[in-house]
mmCIF file of C-alpha atoms in Angstrom:
data_model
loop_
_atom_site.group_PDB
_atom_site.id
_atom_site.type_symbol
_atom_site.label_atom_id
_atom_site.label_comp_id
_atom_site.label_asym_id
_atom_site.label_seq_id
_atom_site.Cartn_x
_atom_site.Cartn_y
_atom_site.Cartn_z
ATOM 1 C CA ALA A 1 8.930 -16.932 7.659
ATOM 2 C CA SER A 2 11.070 -13.881 8.296
ATOM 3 C CA LEU A 3 9.355 -10.525 8.624
ATOM 4 C CA GLY A 4 11.863 -8.979 6.250
ATOM 5 C CA MET A 5 14.621 -8.139 8.734
ATOM 6 C CA ALA A 6 17.341 -6.323 6.876
ATOM 7 C CA PRO A 7 20.987 -7.018 7.812
ATOM 8 C CA ASP A 8 22.860 -4.817 10.295
ATOM 9 C CA MET A 9 19.768 -2.921 11.380
ATOM 10 C CA GLY A 10 18.621 -1.800 14.800
ATOM 11 C CA ALA A 11 18.281 1.235 17.020
ATOM 12 C CA ALA A 12 21.257 2.916 15.349
ATOM 13 C CA MET A 13 19.922 2.108 11.922
ATOM 14 C CA GLY A 14 22.051 3.300 9.040
ATOM 15 C CA THR A 15 21.361 2.953 5.337
ATOM 16 C CA PRO A 16 19.888 -0.515 4.800
ATOM 17 C CA ASP A 17 20.940 -2.986 2.151
ATOM 18 C CA LEU A 18 18.477 -2.638 -0.714
ATOM 19 C CA LYS A 19 19.236 -6.051 -2.191
ATOM 20 C CA GLY A 20 15.998 -7.882 -2.980
ATOM 21 C CA THR A 21 13.926 -4.682 -3.065
ATOM 22 C CA PRO A 22 12.545 -2.682 -6.013
ATOM 23 C CA LEU A 23 15.451 -0.246 -5.487
ATOM 24 C CA GLN A 24 18.157 -2.915 -5.799
ATOM 25 C CA ARG A 25 19.396 -1.694 -9.177
ATOM 26 C CA THR A 26 18.676 2.023 -8.946
ATOM 27 C CA GLY A 27 19.472 2.699 -5.302
ATOM 28 C CA SER A 28 17.889 5.611 -3.445
ATOM 29 C CA SER A 29 18.418 9.336 -3.871
ATOM 30 C CA PHE A 30 16.537 10.636 -0.827
ATOM 31 C CA VAL A 31 15.157 9.490 2.527
ATOM 32 C CA VAL A 32 11.955 10.334 4.405
ATOM 33 C CA GLU A 33 11.968 9.484 8.096
ATOM 34 C CA GLY A 34 9.606 9.949 11.016
ATOM 35 C CA VAL A 35 6.671 8.500 12.962
ATOM 36 C CA PRO A 36 3.960 7.684 10.419
ATOM 37 C CA ARG A 37 0.195 7.741 10.323
ATOM 38 C CA ILE A 38 -1.001 4.534 8.685
ATOM 39 C CA VAL A 39 -3.491 5.347 5.924
ATOM 40 C CA ASP A 40 -3.932 1.803 4.612
ATOM 41 C CA GLY A 41 -1.873 -1.313 3.989
ATOM 42 C CA ASP A 42 0.465 0.337 1.498
ATOM 43 C CA THR A 43 0.307 4.070 2.276
ATOM 44 C CA ILE A 44 1.637 6.111 5.188
ATOM 45 C CA VAL A 45 1.987 9.816 5.999
ATOM 46 C CA ILE A 46 5.147 10.962 7.772
ATOM 47 C CA ASP A 47 5.561 14.142 9.873
ATOM 48 C CA GLU A 48 1.946 15.107 9.339
ATOM 49 C CA GLY A 49 1.848 17.471 12.306
ATOM 50 C CA LYS A 50 4.971 19.507 11.544
ATOM 51 C CA GLY A 51 3.636 22.612 9.908
ATOM 52 C CA GLY A 52 1.824 20.898 7.066
ATOM 53 C CA LYS A 53 0.237 17.799 5.666
ATOM 54 C CA GLY A 54 3.425 15.729 5.803
ATOM 55 C CA GLU A 55 4.960 13.402 3.259
ATOM 56 C CA ARG A 56 2.639 10.806 1.796
ATOM 57 C CA VAL A 57 4.568 7.612 1.055
ATOM 58 C CA ARG A 58 3.370 4.753 -1.150
ATOM 59 C CA LEU A 59 5.158 1.489 -0.306
ATOM 60 C CA LEU A 60 6.902 0.594 -3.541
ATOM 61 C CA GLY A 61 6.395 -2.789 -5.192
ATOM 62 C CA ILE A 62 3.339 -3.877 -3.199
ATOM 63 C CA ASP A 63 -0.420 -3.409 -3.453
ATOM 64 C CA ALA A 64 -2.716 -3.844 -0.459
ATOM 65 C CA PRO A 65 -6.519 -4.210 -0.369
ATOM 66 C CA GLU A 66 -8.315 -0.866 -0.470
ATOM 67 C CA SER A 67 -9.819 0.494 2.755
ATOM 68 C CA LYS A 68 -13.400 -0.493 1.863
ATOM 69 C CA GLN A 69 -12.493 -3.714 0.060
ATOM 70 C CA VAL A 70 -14.246 -6.917 1.150
ATOM 71 C CA CYS A 71 -12.673 -10.374 0.820
ATOM 72 C CA LYS A 72 -13.947 -13.846 1.631
ATOM 73 C CA GLU A 73 -12.819 -16.452 4.119
ATOM 74 C CA LYS A 74 -12.412 -20.039 2.957
ATOM 75 C CA ASN A 75 -15.964 -20.755 4.177
ATOM 76 C CA GLY A 76 -17.324 -17.864 2.100
ATOM 77 C CA LYS A 77 -17.817 -15.457 5.002
ATOM 78 C CA GLU A 78 -16.998 -11.878 4.070
ATOM 79 C CA TYR A 79 -14.564 -9.726 6.029
ATOM 80 C CA MET A 80 -13.035 -6.253 5.624
ATOM 81 C CA CYS A 81 -9.626 -7.191 4.260
ATOM 82 C CA GLY A 82 -8.675 -3.561 3.621
ATOM 83 C CA ILE A 83 -9.120 -2.737 7.292
ATOM 84 C CA GLU A 84 -7.267 -5.904 8.293
ATOM 85 C CA SER A 85 -4.353 -4.892 6.070
ATOM 86 C CA GLN A 86 -4.215 -1.415 7.576
ATOM 87 C CA LYS A 87 -4.226 -2.886 11.082
ATOM 88 C CA LYS A 88 -1.381 -5.267 10.209
ATOM 89 C CA LEU A 89 0.833 -2.407 9.041
ATOM 90 C CA GLN A 90 -0.068 -0.460 12.194
ATOM 91 C CA GLN A 91 0.865 -3.504 14.262
ATOM 92 C CA LEU A 92 4.232 -3.822 12.521
ATOM 93 C CA VAL A 93 5.066 -0.158 13.081
ATOM 94 C CA GLY A 94 3.487 0.515 16.465
ATOM 95 C CA ASN A 95 4.760 3.926 17.577
ATOM 96 C CA ASP A 96 8.162 3.492 15.973
ATOM 97 C CA LYS A 97 9.874 5.743 13.498
ATOM 98 C CA VAL A 98 10.174 4.497 9.948
ATOM 99 C CA LYS A 99 12.815 5.267 7.348
ATOM 100 C CA CYS A 100 11.709 5.245 3.699
ATOM 101 C CA LEU A 101 14.288 5.164 0.931
ATOM 102 C CA ALA A 102 13.225 6.388 -2.490
ATOM 103 C CA ASN A 103 14.418 7.819 -5.776
ATOM 104 C CA LYS A 104 11.227 9.303 -7.211
ATOM 105 C CA ARG A 105 7.660 10.432 -6.689
ATOM 106 C CA ASP A 106 4.548 9.452 -8.599
ATOM 107 C CA MET A 107 2.204 11.706 -10.570
ATOM 108 C CA TYR A 108 0.412 12.605 -7.321
ATOM 109 C CA GLN A 109 3.718 13.654 -5.703
ATOM 110 C CA ARG A 110 3.681 10.712 -3.329
ATOM 111 C CA VAL A 111 7.074 9.316 -2.369
ATOM 112 C CA LEU A 112 7.561 5.799 -3.762
ATOM 113 C CA GLY A 113 9.579 4.156 -1.022
ATOM 114 C CA VAL A 114 10.987 1.032 0.525
ATOM 115 C CA CYS A 115 10.275 1.550 4.217
ATOM 116 C CA TYR A 116 11.901 0.098 7.316
ATOM 117 C CA ASP A 117 10.983 0.197 10.982
ATOM 118 C CA VAL A 118 13.932 2.035 12.555
ATOM 119 C CA ARG A 119 13.741 0.173 15.886
ATOM 120 C CA THR A 120 13.271 -3.393 14.617
ATOM 121 C CA GLY A 121 14.856 -3.128 11.168
ATOM 122 C CA VAL A 122 11.853 -4.827 9.547
ATOM 123 C CA ASP A 123 11.374 -4.187 5.824
ATOM 124 C CA LEU A 124 7.712 -3.174 5.920
ATOM 125 C CA ASN A 125 7.078 -3.671 2.190
ATOM 126 C CA LYS A 126 8.376 -7.235 2.340
ATOM 127 C CA ALA A 127 6.681 -7.990 5.662
ATOM 128 C CA MET A 128 3.239 -6.963 4.403
ATOM 129 C CA VAL A 129 3.521 -9.316 1.440
ATOM 130 C CA ASP A 130 4.979 -12.103 3.573
ATOM 131 C CA GLU A 131 2.027 -11.773 5.962
ATOM 132 C CA GLY A 132 -0.449 -11.977 3.065
ATOM 133 C CA GLU A 133 -1.802 -8.496 3.840
ATOM 134 C CA ALA A 134 -0.527 -7.101 0.530
ATOM 135 C CA ILE A 135 0.519 -8.679 -2.744
ATOM 136 C CA ALA A 136 3.431 -8.102 -5.095
ATOM 137 C CA TYR A 137 2.694 -5.276 -7.519
ATOM 138 C CA VAL A 138 4.222 -7.247 -10.385
ATOM 139 C CA GLN A 139 3.234 -4.710 -13.043
ATOM 140 C CA TYR A 140 5.969 -2.506 -11.615
ATOM 141 C CA SER A 141 8.309 -4.795 -9.685
ATOM 142 C CA LYS A 142 8.802 -8.513 -9.118
ATOM 143 C CA ALA A 143 10.976 -7.952 -6.059
ATOM 144 C CA TYR A 144 8.384 -9.396 -3.660
ATOM 145 C CA LEU A 145 7.035 -12.155 -5.872
ATOM 146 C CA GLN A 146 8.742 -14.916 -3.876
ATOM 147 C CA ASP A 147 7.304 -13.490 -0.647
ATOM 148 C CA GLU A 148 3.855 -13.554 -2.250
ATOM 149 C CA GLN A 149 4.305 -17.186 -3.262
ATOM 150 C CA ASP A 150 5.391 -18.053 0.286
ATOM 151 C CA ALA A 151 2.327 -16.285 1.733
ATOM 152 C CA GLN A 152 0.053 -18.095 -0.710
ATOM 153 C CA ALA A 153 1.580 -21.454 0.206
ATOM 154 C CA LYS A 154 0.908 -20.912 3.919
ATOM 155 C CA LYS A 155 -2.530 -19.351 3.216
ATOM 156 C CA ALA A 156 -1.624 -16.187 5.074
ATOM 157 C CA GLY A 157 -3.819 -13.100 5.068
ATOM 158 C CA VAL A 158 -5.931 -12.726 1.930
ATOM 159 C CA TRP A 159 -4.662 -16.071 0.629
ATOM 160 C CA ARG A 160 -6.769 -17.922 3.208
ATOM 161 C CA GLY A 161 -9.839 -17.351 1.033
ATOM 162 C CA ASP A 162 -10.951 -15.517 -2.097
ATOM 163 C CA PHE A 163 -10.168 -11.922 -3.015
ATOM 164 C CA GLU A 164 -9.890 -9.523 -5.921
ATOM 165 C CA LYS A 165 -6.453 -8.201 -6.712
ATOM 166 C CA PRO A 166 -6.463 -4.582 -5.466
ATOM 167 C CA TRP A 167 -5.803 -3.168 -8.952
ATOM 168 C CA GLU A 168 -8.733 -5.206 -10.312
ATOM 169 C CA TYR A 169 -10.953 -3.939 -7.485
ATOM 170 C CA ARG A 170 -10.061 -0.328 -8.315
ATOM 171 C CA LYS A 171 -10.631 -0.904 -12.019
ATOM 172 C CA LEU A 172 -14.118 -2.303 -11.391
ATOM 173 C CA LYS A 173 -14.928 0.619 -9.088
ATOM 174 C CA ARG A 174 -13.918 3.128 -11.772
ATOM 175 C CA GLN A 175 -15.929 1.297 -14.430
ATOM 176 C CA ALA A 176 -19.009 1.237 -12.187
ATOM 177 C CA SER A 177 -18.595 4.935 -11.421
ATOM 178 C CA GLN A 178 -18.228 5.831 -15.096
ATOM 179 C CA GLN A 179 -21.260 3.742 -15.990
ATOM 180 C CA LEU A 180 -23.302 5.473 -13.298
ATOM 181 C CA LYS A 181 -22.271 8.900 -14.553
ATOM 182 C CA SER A 182 -23.258 7.974 -18.106
ATOM 183 C CA THR A 183 -26.748 6.824 -17.069
ATOM 184 C CA VAL A 184 -27.640 9.317 -14.341
ATOM 185 C CA LYS A 185 -27.984 12.997 -15.149
ATOM 186 C CA ILE A 186 -26.993 15.155 -12.206
ATOM 187 C CA PRO A 187 -28.617 18.627 -12.120
ATOM 188 C CA LYS A 188 -26.097 21.443 -12.265
ATOM 189 C CA LYS A 189 -25.822 23.625 -9.183
ATOM 190 C CA LYS A 190 -25.207 27.330 -9.449
ATOM 191 C CA ASP A 191 -22.027 28.818 -8.005
ATOM 192 C CA THR A 192 -20.863 25.544 -6.513
ATOM 193 C CA ALA A 193 -17.107 25.171 -6.257
ATOM 194 C CA ALA A 194 -15.611 21.765 -6.895
ATOM 195 C CA LYS A 195 -14.691 20.027 -3.692
ATOM 196 C CA ALA A 196 -11.275 18.416 -3.301
ATOM 197 C CA PRO A 197 -11.242 14.701 -2.489
ATOM 198 C CA PRO A 198 -10.608 13.775 1.133
ATOM 199 C CA ALA A 199 -6.980 13.287 2.114
ATOM 200 C CA ASP A 200 -7.366 9.539 2.516
ATOM 201 C CA ALA A 201 -9.216 8.976 -0.743
ATOM 202 C CA ASP A 202 -7.803 6.453 -3.163
ATOM 203 C CA ALA A 203 -5.701 8.742 -5.339
ATOM 204 C CA GLY A 204 -5.144 6.423 -8.261
ATOM 205 C CA ASP A 205 -2.908 3.753 -6.794
ATOM 206 C CA ASP A 206 -3.337 1.792 -9.993
ATOM 207 C CA GLU A 207 -1.169 4.429 -11.672
ATOM 208 C CA LEU A 208 1.858 3.376 -9.591
#
């Protein structure tokens, strides 16, 4: 299957056709472009080294396994599907620049974007779903549902075995954490400032 090549794209990439993406009806109002750091299978950080922490971009309309998520092969053997997903996105991008089109941010100020590899023209959101390394985030967009069905039919990526939907995995993690907090009393420490979560922590992707 196609890796999501958008029409009329290449080294001199202009504004891509957003037909078939979550931005098809709304269009985009701003663009973020640069060489990204791949956080996981659906999150990148662009221009991280230019005087700040860079722009964190959440690939719109898809949901990839979390970094520590474990899935199962057809034979029942476990593997780190979150790491596999991150590596697939890194493989698709290489050292290329990406261009992310967006029209809003989420509650965590992450850009919600449809991202393309500037050199190859590949629609990264679509490609990740087509490769089975992410699934369509149908609660918010059905744009990549056909790509998910194609990946499932060819047993690509996570579809080759058993896995929890990423949003279900996060929900179970939160429930387990809340249950632990309700049963375990943690002694209070004096004069201890609250620590901020690490930059790559899961910052509520289920809210997207």
